[in-house]
Amino acid sequence: MVKFTTQLTSIFVVVVLVYACVPTSAVEESEAKQLWDTCLLKITPKCALDIIANVFGNGTISDSCCHDLVQEGRVCHDTLIQYISDRPSLRANETQYLKKKNDLWNHCISTSKIAKN
């Protein structure tokens, strides 16, 4: 598990570094940076890593991280996962990641609704 967490942390750091050097094609560079900065302020670094571990690996996510994800909003979630999955090294499994992204969102929405009741 420690090795997996270390790998995910490394992937996250690489993605952030790549982001700083390579503009996204789906969103203008300034818009991508603004969205990235805005979205990452809404979730804790641990939750961000848990979300990445869930979508790009076999990680689990806590109810509190689900709450943070829902508070972050669908646009932020979709854009950030799309941005990460669009990296050349991940593109071959992009369909799988996008499905897991949607599954995670739906799980978190249902968890949030249960928590409100």
Coordinates of C-alpha atoms in Angstrom, one line a residue:
M1 CA 0.0 0.0 0.0
V2 CA 2.9 2.4 0.8
K3 CA 4.4 1.7 -2.6
F4 CA 1.0 2.4 -4.3
T5 CA 0.6 5.7 -2.3
T6 CA 4.1 6.7 -3.2
Q7 CA 3.4 6.0 -6.9
L8 CA 0.2 8.0 -6.8
T9 CA 1.9 10.9 -5.0
S10 CA 4.6 10.8 -7.7
I11 CA 1.9 10.8 -10.5
F12 CA 0.2 13.7 -8.9
V13 CA 3.5 15.7 -8.7
V14 CA 4.3 14.9 -12.3
V15 CA 0.9 15.9 -13.4
V16 CA 1.2 19.3 -11.6
L17 CA 4.6 19.8 -13.2
V18 CA 3.4 18.8 -16.6
Y19 CA 0.4 21.1 -16.2
A20 CA 2.8 24.0 -15.5
C21 CA 4.7 23.3 -18.8
V22 CA 2.0 22.0 -21.2
P23 CA -1.2 23.9 -21.9
T24 CA -4.4 21.8 -22.2
S25 CA -6.0 21.7 -25.6
A26 CA -9.6 21.5 -24.3
V27 CA -9.5 24.7 -22.3
E28 CA -7.4 27.9 -22.9
E29 CA -4.3 28.0 -20.8
S30 CA -5.4 30.9 -18.6
E31 CA -8.8 29.3 -18.1
A32 CA -7.2 25.9 -17.2
K33 CA -4.9 27.5 -14.6
Q34 CA -7.8 29.5 -13.1
L35 CA -10.0 26.4 -12.9
W36 CA -7.2 24.3 -11.6
D37 CA -6.4 26.8 -8.8
T38 CA -10.1 27.3 -8.0
C39 CA -10.9 23.6 -7.8
L40 CA -7.9 22.6 -5.8
L41 CA -8.7 25.1 -3.1
K42 CA -12.0 23.3 -2.5
I43 CA -10.5 19.9 -1.5
T44 CA -7.7 18.9 0.8
P45 CA -4.5 17.4 -0.7
K46 CA -5.3 14.1 0.9
C47 CA -8.7 14.0 -0.7
A48 CA -7.2 15.0 -4.1
L49 CA -4.9 12.0 -3.8
D50 CA -7.7 9.7 -2.7
I51 CA -9.8 10.9 -5.7
I52 CA -6.8 10.2 -8.1
A53 CA -6.2 6.9 -6.4
N54 CA -9.8 5.9 -6.9
V55 CA -10.1 7.0 -10.6
F56 CA -6.6 5.9 -11.7
G57 CA -6.1 3.0 -9.4
N58 CA -8.0 0.9 -6.9
G59 CA -8.1 3.4 -4.1
T60 CA -11.0 4.0 -1.8
I61 CA -12.5 7.3 -0.8
S62 CA -14.0 8.4 2.6
D63 CA -17.4 9.9 3.0
S64 CA -15.8 13.2 4.1
C65 CA -13.7 13.2 0.8
C66 CA -17.0 12.5 -1.1
H67 CA -18.5 15.5 0.6
D68 CA -15.5 17.6 -0.5
L69 CA -15.8 16.3 -4.0
V70 CA -19.5 17.2 -4.2
Q71 CA -18.7 20.7 -2.8
E72 CA -15.9 21.0 -5.4
G73 CA -18.6 20.6 -8.1
R74 CA -19.1 18.4 -11.2
V75 CA -17.3 20.9 -13.6
C76 CA -14.2 20.9 -11.4
H77 CA -14.2 17.1 -11.0
D78 CA -14.8 16.4 -14.7
T79 CA -12.2 19.0 -15.9
L80 CA -9.4 17.9 -13.6
I81 CA -9.9 14.2 -14.3
Q82 CA -10.2 14.8 -18.0
Y83 CA -7.0 16.9 -17.9
I84 CA -5.1 14.2 -16.0
S85 CA -6.4 11.3 -18.2
D86 CA -5.4 13.2 -21.3
R87 CA -1.7 12.8 -20.6
P88 CA 0.0 10.7 -23.3
S89 CA 1.0 8.0 -20.8
L90 CA -2.7 7.6 -19.6
R91 CA -4.5 8.1 -22.9
A92 CA -4.8 4.4 -23.7
N93 CA -7.1 3.8 -20.7
E94 CA -8.9 7.1 -20.9
T95 CA -12.3 5.5 -21.4
Q96 CA -11.8 3.4 -18.3
Y97 CA -10.8 6.5 -16.3
L98 CA -13.7 8.5 -17.5
K99 CA -16.1 5.7 -16.5
K100 CA -14.5 5.5 -13.0
K101 CA -14.8 9.3 -12.7
N102 CA -18.5 9.1 -13.4
D103 CA -18.9 6.1 -11.0
L104 CA -17.1 8.0 -8.3
W105 CA -19.2 11.1 -8.8
N106 CA -22.4 9.1 -8.6
H107 CA -21.2 7.3 -5.5
C108 CA -20.3 10.6 -3.8
I109 CA -23.7 12.2 -4.8
S110 CA -25.5 9.2 -3.2
T111 CA -23.3 9.3 -0.1
S112 CA -24.0 13.0 0.3
K113 CA -27.7 12.5 0.0
I114 CA -27.7 9.8 2.6
A115 CA -25.6 12.0 5.0
K116 CA -28.2 14.8 4.7
N117 CA -31.1 12.6 5.7

